[in-house]
Amino acid sequence: MMRTRPLRVALLGCGVVGSEVARLMTTHADDLAARIGAPVELAGVAVRRPSRVREGVDPALVTADATALVKRGDIDVVVEVIGGIEPARTLITTAFEHGASVVSANKALLAQDGATLHAAAGEHGQDLYYEAAVAGAIPLIRPLRESLAGDKVDRVLGIVNGTTNFILDKMDSTGAGYQEALDEATALGYAEADPTADVEGFDAAAKAAILAGIAFHTRVRLDDVHREGMTEVTAADFASAKEMGCTIKLLAICERAADGASVTARVHPAMIPFSHPLASVRGAYNAVFVESEAAGRLMFYGPGAGGPPTASAVLGDLVAVCRNRLSGSTGPGESAYAALPVSPMGDVVTRYHISLDVADKPGVLAQVATVFAEHGVSIDTVRQQGKDGEASLVVVTHRASDAALTGTVAALRSLDTVRGVASIMRVEGE
């Protein structure tokens, strides 16, 4: 039998995602009620500019006082899609204090202070769900928290930012330069007017922190994630990648150390073989590759941003939280029992592709090879081209630590025969 009293939902934010959440709650009201076991009612919408007309939203529900809305006491679930650190953090903890569970899409806040939010939810017996915070509509958080709860995840490797994937895909497929590809992404609405958060890897780093924390049952904060942007990637890098049978992606990589005693989380551009499933992810799509002990390799793929995809993830969480509400239970909270240390980037071991500008004369290759050997970095392949006294030397290493490679490059720069280091890129996904 369906309960007749509706579950009341407060919506914080009514922009691209929030307005779509409000629309879906209205147009799918009957289906949502049937799936939950009770109707859901939009009880209030907090926005910064309440005078603005919002199609499909009753103006009587709109308020500028978000604090008063979450303190009402009759709210069952607060949906937070305003983003940022404050006032979102205070509003979420206030919602818990006043008896409401929370569904959030706030990756920045969760990456920076997720432990505080989980603690507040647990203290007040409420749910905190955030599927929409990572990879939009792609079901990823719940499979990691629930479906793989009995397994041991060793690695999470993914494309988690659609803007950067669109830009890199355009550079790869058309030969366009970075700025040209960015301009097209902006014109099509894939890139913000200020694309810094995307192209410098901040957005992906926040998502990596969340994924690593869940995958390894360890608290991983944004500051723990090594981050490099993709603004220095060039058409020449793509040409080199293609010669190796690779393409270039901005990857979020979360790994458990081989001995299981630590974890790492990082975001940076990397060459990835055409044979790897992530290499075929095109346009603004996202994909995440999960490697676990028992389940093996799993791939999650789909649209990672935008109003409807993100709202779909929010509504999925809303249904789950409302079901918990009716049954008097809560879903999984923070699992940080492993408390593994997060190793610095210097400890990360991977392959490298290094392009050097060198003098075109005898003995240069021997000098370069000696430097690699002295720093314990084994060379896999070398390719040299040159004329008129100048040459390029492309070295691909076997697996080496980031610290060893950093020392190698510093020593290479000191050689008289090395004019400069044109590019350094990691090779992943093998």
Short mmCIF file of C-alpha atoms in Angstrom, two decimals:
data_model
loop_
_atom_site.label_atom_id
_atom_site.label_comp_id
_atom_site.label_asym_id
_atom_site.label_seq_id
_atom_site.Cartn_x
_atom_site.Cartn_y
_atom_site.Cartn_z
CA MET A 1 0.00 0.00 0.00
CA MET A 2 1.29 3.44 -0.91
CA ARG A 3 1.69 6.03 1.82
CA THR A 4 -0.47 9.08 1.09
CA ARG A 5 1.58 11.76 2.90
CA PRO A 6 4.20 12.95 0.42
CA LEU A 7 7.90 13.04 1.11
CA ARG A 8 8.95 16.68 0.95
CA VAL A 9 12.00 17.72 -1.06
CA ALA A 10 13.88 21.01 -0.81
CA LEU A 11 15.92 21.98 -3.87
CA LEU A 12 18.99 24.18 -3.38
CA GLY A 13 19.83 25.69 -6.75
CA CYS A 14 17.74 25.88 -9.91
CA GLY A 15 20.26 26.30 -12.71
CA VAL A 16 20.94 23.87 -15.53
CA VAL A 17 20.81 20.81 -13.27
CA GLY A 18 18.35 22.05 -10.64
CA SER A 19 15.74 23.10 -13.17
CA GLU A 20 15.96 19.69 -14.82
CA VAL A 21 15.53 17.99 -11.44
CA ALA A 22 12.40 20.07 -10.80
CA ARG A 23 11.05 19.24 -14.25
CA LEU A 24 11.62 15.49 -13.86
CA MET A 25 10.04 15.47 -10.41
CA THR A 26 6.92 16.96 -11.97
CA THR A 27 6.71 15.04 -15.25
CA HIS A 28 7.62 11.69 -13.66
CA ALA A 29 5.67 12.22 -10.44
CA ASP A 30 3.46 9.14 -10.80
CA ASP A 31 6.34 6.84 -11.71
CA LEU A 32 8.47 8.17 -8.86
CA ALA A 33 5.65 7.63 -6.39
CA ALA A 34 5.16 4.06 -7.60
CA ARG A 35 8.88 3.27 -7.36
CA ILE A 36 9.30 4.86 -3.94
CA GLY A 37 6.02 3.82 -2.32
CA ALA A 38 4.96 7.40 -1.57
CA PRO A 39 4.53 10.60 -3.55
CA VAL A 40 7.35 13.14 -3.56
CA GLU A 41 6.60 16.82 -3.36
CA LEU A 42 8.81 19.77 -4.21
CA ALA A 43 8.40 21.81 -1.03
CA GLY A 44 10.75 24.70 -1.76
CA VAL A 45 13.43 25.97 -4.13
CA ALA A 46 16.24 28.19 -2.87
CA VAL A 47 17.94 30.45 -5.42
CA ARG A 48 20.00 33.63 -5.42
CA ARG A 49 17.62 35.58 -7.67
CA PRO A 50 14.05 34.62 -6.76
CA SER A 51 12.48 37.25 -9.05
CA ARG A 52 13.63 35.42 -12.16
CA VAL A 53 10.96 33.32 -13.90
CA ARG A 54 11.72 29.60 -13.88
CA GLU A 55 9.63 27.56 -16.27
CA GLY A 56 7.76 24.74 -14.57
CA VAL A 57 8.53 25.93 -11.03
CA ASP A 58 5.73 27.43 -8.93
CA PRO A 59 6.91 30.94 -7.95
CA ALA A 60 5.33 30.40 -4.53
CA LEU A 61 7.99 27.74 -3.81
CA VAL A 62 10.94 29.97 -4.65
CA THR A 63 12.93 31.66 -1.89
CA ALA A 64 16.26 33.37 -1.42
CA ASP A 65 16.53 32.10 2.16
CA ALA A 66 18.14 28.69 1.78
CA THR A 67 18.91 28.45 5.50
CA ALA A 68 15.27 28.89 6.49
CA LEU A 69 14.26 26.29 3.92
CA VAL A 70 16.56 23.55 5.26
CA LYS A 71 15.59 24.42 8.85
CA ARG A 72 11.86 24.01 8.29
CA GLY A 73 11.73 20.64 10.02
CA ASP A 74 9.20 19.11 7.61
CA ILE A 75 11.73 18.52 4.84
CA ASP A 76 12.62 14.87 4.21
CA VAL A 77 15.33 15.29 1.58
CA VAL A 78 17.48 18.24 0.56
CA VAL A 79 18.86 18.19 -3.00
CA GLU A 80 21.97 20.39 -3.21
CA VAL A 81 23.08 21.46 -6.70
CA ILE A 82 24.49 24.92 -5.99
CA GLY A 83 28.14 23.79 -5.94
CA GLY A 84 31.12 25.39 -4.24
CA ILE A 85 32.26 25.06 -0.64
CA GLU A 86 30.15 27.65 1.16
CA PRO A 87 27.30 28.09 1.78
CA ALA A 88 26.79 24.51 0.55
CA ARG A 89 28.68 22.88 3.43
CA THR A 90 26.76 24.79 6.11
CA LEU A 91 23.43 24.19 4.40
CA ILE A 92 24.07 20.43 4.15
CA THR A 93 25.11 20.05 7.78
CA THR A 94 22.15 22.20 8.85
CA ALA A 95 19.84 19.93 6.86
CA PHE A 96 21.18 16.90 8.75
CA GLU A 97 20.70 18.68 12.08
CA HIS A 98 17.05 19.36 11.22
CA GLY A 99 16.21 15.79 10.21
CA ALA A 100 16.71 15.77 6.43
CA SER A 101 18.82 13.48 4.29
CA VAL A 102 20.87 15.00 1.46
CA VAL A 103 21.46 14.27 -2.21
CA SER A 104 24.37 16.30 -3.59
CA ALA A 105 26.19 16.82 -6.88
CA ASN A 106 28.95 18.86 -5.22
CA LYS A 107 32.24 17.21 -6.19
CA ALA A 108 34.42 20.08 -4.94
CA LEU A 109 32.93 20.00 -1.44
CA LEU A 110 32.94 16.21 -1.19
CA ALA A 111 36.57 16.04 -2.32
CA GLN A 112 37.64 18.70 0.14
CA ASP A 113 35.54 17.88 3.19
CA GLY A 114 33.63 14.67 2.58
CA ALA A 115 34.66 13.22 5.95
CA THR A 116 32.94 16.08 7.81
CA LEU A 117 29.75 15.64 5.80
CA HIS A 118 29.69 11.87 6.33
CA ALA A 119 30.28 12.35 10.05
CA ALA A 120 27.40 14.82 10.29
CA ALA A 121 25.09 12.50 8.36
CA GLY A 122 25.99 9.58 10.63
CA GLU A 123 25.59 11.62 13.80
CA HIS A 124 22.04 12.57 12.88
CA GLY A 125 21.05 9.25 11.29
CA GLN A 126 20.64 10.63 7.78
CA ASP A 127 21.71 9.64 4.28
CA LEU A 128 24.31 11.38 2.13
CA TYR A 129 24.18 10.29 -1.52
CA TYR A 130 26.20 11.84 -4.37
CA GLU A 131 26.10 9.76 -7.53
CA ALA A 132 25.84 12.95 -9.59
CA ALA A 133 29.14 14.30 -8.24
CA VAL A 134 31.21 12.04 -10.52
CA ALA A 135 30.62 11.29 -14.21
CA GLY A 136 27.07 12.63 -14.53
CA ALA A 137 24.54 9.95 -15.45
CA ILE A 138 27.03 7.08 -15.36
CA PRO A 139 26.26 4.71 -12.45
CA LEU A 140 29.62 4.60 -10.73
CA ILE A 141 29.46 5.61 -7.05
CA ARG A 142 26.80 3.06 -6.17
CA PRO A 143 28.54 0.14 -7.95
CA LEU A 144 31.76 0.99 -6.09
CA ARG A 145 30.01 1.46 -2.72
CA GLU A 146 27.57 -1.44 -3.03
CA SER A 147 28.02 -3.82 -5.98
CA LEU A 148 31.78 -4.18 -5.39
CA ALA A 149 31.58 -3.94 -1.59
CA GLY A 150 32.71 -7.56 -1.28
CA ASP A 151 35.58 -7.25 -3.74
CA LYS A 152 39.03 -5.61 -3.62
CA VAL A 153 39.44 -2.77 -6.11
CA ASP A 154 43.02 -2.36 -7.29
CA ARG A 155 42.72 0.41 -9.85
CA VAL A 156 40.31 3.02 -11.17
CA LEU A 157 41.34 4.60 -14.47
CA GLY A 158 39.05 7.04 -16.18
CA ILE A 159 38.10 9.96 -18.37
CA VAL A 160 35.96 12.00 -16.00
CA ASN A 161 35.82 15.41 -17.70
CA GLY A 162 33.89 15.81 -20.93
CA THR A 163 35.34 19.21 -21.85
CA THR A 164 38.93 18.01 -21.90
CA ASN A 165 38.02 14.81 -23.71
CA PHE A 166 36.25 16.81 -26.42
CA ILE A 167 39.29 19.07 -26.86
CA LEU A 168 41.80 16.21 -26.99
CA ASP A 169 39.57 14.17 -29.29
CA LYS A 170 39.29 17.13 -31.66
CA MET A 171 43.07 17.60 -31.64
CA ASP A 172 43.52 13.90 -32.36
CA SER A 173 40.94 13.56 -35.13
CA THR A 174 41.49 16.86 -36.99
CA GLY A 175 45.06 17.89 -36.17
CA ALA A 176 43.79 21.09 -34.55
CA GLY A 177 45.91 22.92 -32.01
CA TYR A 178 44.86 23.27 -28.38
CA GLN A 179 43.46 26.81 -28.68
CA GLU A 180 41.51 26.01 -31.84
CA ALA A 181 39.95 22.94 -30.22
CA LEU A 182 39.15 24.92 -27.05
CA ASP A 183 37.46 27.64 -29.09
CA GLU A 184 35.23 25.05 -30.75
CA ALA A 185 34.39 23.47 -27.38
CA THR A 186 33.41 26.90 -26.07
CA ALA A 187 31.26 27.69 -29.12
CA LEU A 188 29.41 24.38 -28.71
CA GLY A 189 28.83 24.95 -24.99
CA TYR A 190 31.16 22.16 -23.80
CA ALA A 191 33.61 24.61 -22.21
CA GLU A 192 32.86 27.41 -19.76
CA ALA A 193 33.89 31.01 -20.48
CA ASP A 194 36.66 30.36 -17.93
CA PRO A 195 37.71 26.75 -18.62
CA THR A 196 40.45 26.64 -15.97
CA ALA A 197 38.76 24.10 -13.69
CA ASP A 198 38.48 21.67 -16.61
CA VAL A 199 41.66 22.14 -18.64
CA GLU A 200 43.95 22.44 -15.60
CA GLY A 201 42.54 19.24 -14.12
CA PHE A 202 40.89 20.64 -10.97
CA ASP A 203 37.49 19.14 -11.83
CA ALA A 204 38.97 15.71 -12.59
CA ALA A 205 41.12 15.84 -9.44
CA ALA A 206 38.06 16.35 -7.23
CA LYS A 207 36.40 13.36 -8.84
CA ALA A 208 39.57 11.29 -8.44
CA ALA A 209 39.62 12.04 -4.71
CA ILE A 210 36.03 10.83 -4.35
CA LEU A 211 36.63 7.67 -6.40
CA ALA A 212 39.85 6.77 -4.58
CA GLY A 213 38.21 7.20 -1.19
CA ILE A 214 35.37 4.87 -2.07
CA ALA A 215 37.45 2.32 -3.99
CA PHE A 216 40.13 1.92 -1.33
CA HIS A 217 38.11 2.57 1.86
CA THR A 218 40.50 5.37 2.69
CA ARG A 219 40.04 9.09 3.18
CA VAL A 220 41.51 10.81 0.14
CA ARG A 221 41.23 14.59 -0.04
CA LEU A 222 41.68 16.90 -2.99
CA ASP A 223 45.10 17.93 -1.68
CA ASP A 224 46.22 14.29 -1.89
CA VAL A 225 45.66 14.17 -5.65
CA HIS A 226 48.56 15.00 -7.97
CA ARG A 227 47.22 17.25 -10.73
CA GLU A 228 48.52 18.33 -14.13
CA GLY A 229 46.48 20.11 -16.80
CA MET A 230 46.44 19.45 -20.53
CA THR A 231 47.09 22.95 -21.92
CA GLU A 232 50.64 22.03 -22.97
CA VAL A 233 49.58 19.07 -25.13
CA THR A 234 50.48 19.76 -28.77
CA ALA A 235 49.78 18.38 -32.21
CA ALA A 236 53.36 17.05 -32.17
CA ASP A 237 52.52 15.02 -29.06
CA PHE A 238 49.61 13.43 -30.90
CA ALA A 239 51.86 12.65 -33.86
CA SER A 240 54.32 10.93 -31.52
CA ALA A 241 51.49 9.06 -29.81
CA LYS A 242 50.19 7.76 -33.13
CA GLU A 243 53.64 6.46 -34.04
CA MET A 244 53.42 4.38 -30.84
CA GLY A 245 49.88 3.19 -31.60
CA CYS A 246 48.45 5.49 -28.92
CA THR A 247 46.22 8.49 -28.41
CA ILE A 248 46.26 11.06 -25.58
CA LYS A 249 43.64 11.41 -22.84
CA LEU A 250 43.42 13.39 -19.61
CA LEU A 251 43.15 10.55 -17.11
CA ALA A 252 42.16 10.26 -13.48
CA ILE A 253 44.12 7.33 -12.05
CA CYS A 254 43.62 5.85 -8.58
CA GLU A 255 45.79 2.85 -7.72
CA ARG A 256 46.53 0.52 -4.86
CA ALA A 257 50.26 -0.17 -4.49
CA ALA A 258 51.47 -3.63 -5.49
CA ASP A 259 52.07 -4.52 -1.83
CA GLY A 260 48.64 -3.16 -0.84
CA ALA A 261 50.16 -0.86 1.78
CA SER A 262 49.36 2.50 0.16
CA VAL A 263 47.37 4.19 -2.59
CA THR A 264 47.93 6.97 -5.10
CA ALA A 265 45.58 9.35 -6.90
CA ARG A 266 46.59 11.50 -9.85
CA VAL A 267 45.27 13.42 -12.84
CA HIS A 268 47.39 14.16 -15.90
CA PRO A 269 47.53 13.73 -19.70
CA ALA A 270 48.81 10.34 -20.80
CA MET A 271 49.35 8.30 -23.91
CA ILE A 272 47.07 5.28 -23.98
CA PRO A 273 47.16 2.43 -26.55
CA PHE A 274 44.47 2.33 -29.25
CA SER A 275 43.71 -1.20 -28.01
CA HIS A 276 42.57 0.06 -24.60
CA PRO A 277 38.78 0.65 -24.28
CA LEU A 278 39.32 4.21 -23.04
CA ALA A 279 41.10 5.16 -26.27
CA SER A 280 37.81 4.94 -28.19
CA VAL A 281 35.89 7.31 -25.90
CA ARG A 282 35.07 10.25 -28.16
CA GLY A 283 33.67 13.75 -27.85
CA ALA A 284 32.41 14.95 -24.49
CA TYR A 285 31.72 11.45 -23.16
CA ASN A 286 33.17 10.01 -19.94
CA ALA A 287 34.29 6.47 -19.18
CA VAL A 288 35.78 4.80 -16.12
CA PHE A 289 37.69 1.53 -16.12
CA VAL A 290 37.67 -0.38 -12.81
CA GLU A 291 40.01 -3.28 -12.09
CA SER A 292 39.19 -5.52 -9.12
CA GLU A 293 40.47 -8.79 -7.75
CA ALA A 294 37.39 -10.95 -8.27
CA ALA A 295 35.23 -9.12 -10.82
CA GLY A 296 38.18 -8.35 -13.10
CA ARG A 297 37.88 -5.42 -15.48
CA LEU A 298 34.70 -3.37 -15.67
CA MET A 299 33.98 -0.30 -17.79
CA PHE A 300 31.36 2.38 -17.15
CA TYR A 301 30.56 4.68 -20.09
CA GLY A 302 28.17 7.50 -20.87
CA PRO A 303 27.49 11.26 -20.83
CA GLY A 304 29.36 12.79 -17.92
CA ALA A 305 27.79 16.24 -17.69
CA GLY A 306 24.83 18.38 -18.70
CA GLY A 307 21.42 19.02 -17.20
CA PRO A 308 19.45 15.87 -18.08
CA PRO A 309 22.28 13.32 -17.46
CA THR A 310 23.24 14.85 -14.10
CA ALA A 311 19.59 15.21 -13.09
CA SER A 312 19.09 11.52 -13.89
CA ALA A 313 21.77 10.64 -11.32
CA VAL A 314 20.21 13.03 -8.78
CA LEU A 315 16.79 11.45 -9.23
CA GLY A 316 18.24 7.97 -8.85
CA ASP A 317 19.72 9.01 -5.50
CA LEU A 318 16.47 10.70 -4.53
CA VAL A 319 14.54 7.47 -5.09
CA ALA A 320 17.06 5.47 -3.01
CA VAL A 321 17.05 7.98 -0.15
CA CYS A 322 13.25 8.20 -0.10
CA ARG A 323 12.97 4.41 0.02
CA ASN A 324 15.36 4.39 2.97
CA ARG A 325 13.25 7.08 4.61
CA LEU A 326 10.11 4.99 4.33
CA SER A 327 11.79 1.87 5.70
CA GLY A 328 13.41 3.75 8.58
CA SER A 329 16.89 2.83 7.44
CA THR A 330 19.92 4.52 5.91
CA GLY A 331 22.20 3.49 3.09
CA PRO A 332 25.98 3.02 3.21
CA GLY A 333 27.96 5.81 4.82
CA GLU A 334 31.66 6.54 4.67
CA SER A 335 33.90 3.46 4.60
CA ALA A 336 37.41 4.56 5.58
CA TYR A 337 38.42 1.63 7.76
CA ALA A 338 41.51 0.77 5.66
CA ALA A 339 43.08 4.19 6.37
CA LEU A 340 45.85 3.56 3.85
CA PRO A 341 48.50 6.26 3.40
CA VAL A 342 48.42 8.21 0.14
CA SER A 343 51.85 8.02 -1.47
CA PRO A 344 53.40 11.07 -3.17
CA MET A 345 53.70 11.32 -6.94
CA GLY A 346 57.41 10.58 -6.74
CA ASP A 347 56.60 6.98 -5.78
CA VAL A 348 54.35 6.38 -8.78
CA VAL A 349 55.80 3.91 -11.28
CA THR A 350 54.84 4.12 -14.96
CA ARG A 351 56.31 4.36 -18.47
CA TYR A 352 57.41 7.65 -20.02
CA HIS A 353 57.68 9.18 -23.49
CA ILE A 354 60.37 11.89 -23.57
CA SER A 355 61.10 14.07 -26.59
CA LEU A 356 64.50 15.83 -26.58
CA ASP A 357 65.98 18.47 -28.87
CA VAL A 358 69.65 17.52 -29.26
CA ALA A 359 72.73 18.34 -31.30
CA ASP A 360 73.01 16.19 -34.41
CA LYS A 361 76.47 14.75 -33.91
CA PRO A 362 78.09 11.46 -32.91
CA GLY A 363 77.97 10.39 -29.28
CA VAL A 364 74.76 12.17 -28.30
CA LEU A 365 72.72 8.99 -28.02
CA ALA A 366 75.42 7.37 -25.89
CA GLN A 367 75.46 10.39 -23.53
CA VAL A 368 71.68 10.33 -23.16
CA ALA A 369 71.60 6.57 -22.59
CA THR A 370 74.28 6.90 -19.91
CA VAL A 371 72.19 9.48 -18.01
CA PHE A 372 69.16 7.17 -18.05
CA ALA A 373 71.26 4.26 -16.82
CA GLU A 374 72.84 6.30 -14.02
CA HIS A 375 69.38 7.11 -12.67
CA GLY A 376 68.12 3.55 -12.90
CA VAL A 377 65.68 4.21 -15.73
CA SER A 378 65.64 1.47 -18.37
CA ILE A 379 65.07 2.49 -22.01
CA ASP A 380 62.55 0.55 -24.10
CA THR A 381 62.91 2.28 -27.49
CA VAL A 382 64.77 5.24 -29.00
CA ARG A 383 64.00 7.09 -32.22
CA GLN A 384 66.31 9.79 -33.65
CA GLN A 385 65.80 12.19 -36.54
CA GLY A 386 67.98 15.11 -37.53
CA LYS A 387 69.51 17.42 -40.12
CA ASP A 388 71.52 20.63 -40.35
CA GLY A 389 73.12 20.12 -36.96
CA GLU A 390 69.86 19.73 -35.02
CA ALA A 391 67.97 16.57 -34.12
CA SER A 392 65.09 15.20 -32.12
CA LEU A 393 65.49 12.19 -29.88
CA VAL A 394 62.40 10.33 -28.66
CA VAL A 395 62.94 7.95 -25.75
CA VAL A 396 60.30 5.57 -24.39
CA THR A 397 61.19 4.03 -21.05
CA HIS A 398 60.27 0.86 -19.28
CA ARG A 399 58.42 1.41 -16.00
CA ALA A 400 60.18 3.81 -13.65
CA SER A 401 59.29 5.95 -10.66
CA ASP A 402 58.37 9.58 -11.13
CA ALA A 403 61.21 10.55 -8.80
CA ALA A 404 63.75 8.65 -10.91
CA LEU A 405 62.45 10.22 -14.09
CA THR A 406 62.57 13.71 -12.57
CA GLY A 407 66.23 13.20 -11.67
CA THR A 408 66.96 11.88 -15.14
CA VAL A 409 65.43 14.89 -16.85
CA ALA A 410 67.31 17.31 -14.61
CA ALA A 411 70.58 15.58 -15.56
CA LEU A 412 69.68 15.61 -19.26
CA ARG A 413 69.11 19.37 -19.16
CA SER A 414 72.69 19.81 -17.93
CA LEU A 415 74.21 18.14 -21.00
CA ASP A 416 75.70 20.51 -23.57
CA THR A 417 74.35 18.33 -26.36
CA VAL A 418 70.74 18.56 -25.16
CA ARG A 419 69.14 21.78 -26.41
CA GLY A 420 65.91 21.25 -24.52
CA VAL A 421 63.19 18.87 -23.37
CA ALA A 422 60.33 19.29 -25.85
CA SER A 423 57.81 17.14 -23.96
CA ILE A 424 57.40 14.50 -21.29
CA MET A 425 54.32 12.33 -21.16
CA ARG A 426 53.37 9.24 -19.22
CA VAL A 427 52.23 6.08 -20.99
CA GLU A 428 49.31 4.32 -19.27
CA GLY A 429 46.71 1.65 -19.79
CA GLU A 430 48.86 -1.34 -20.65
#
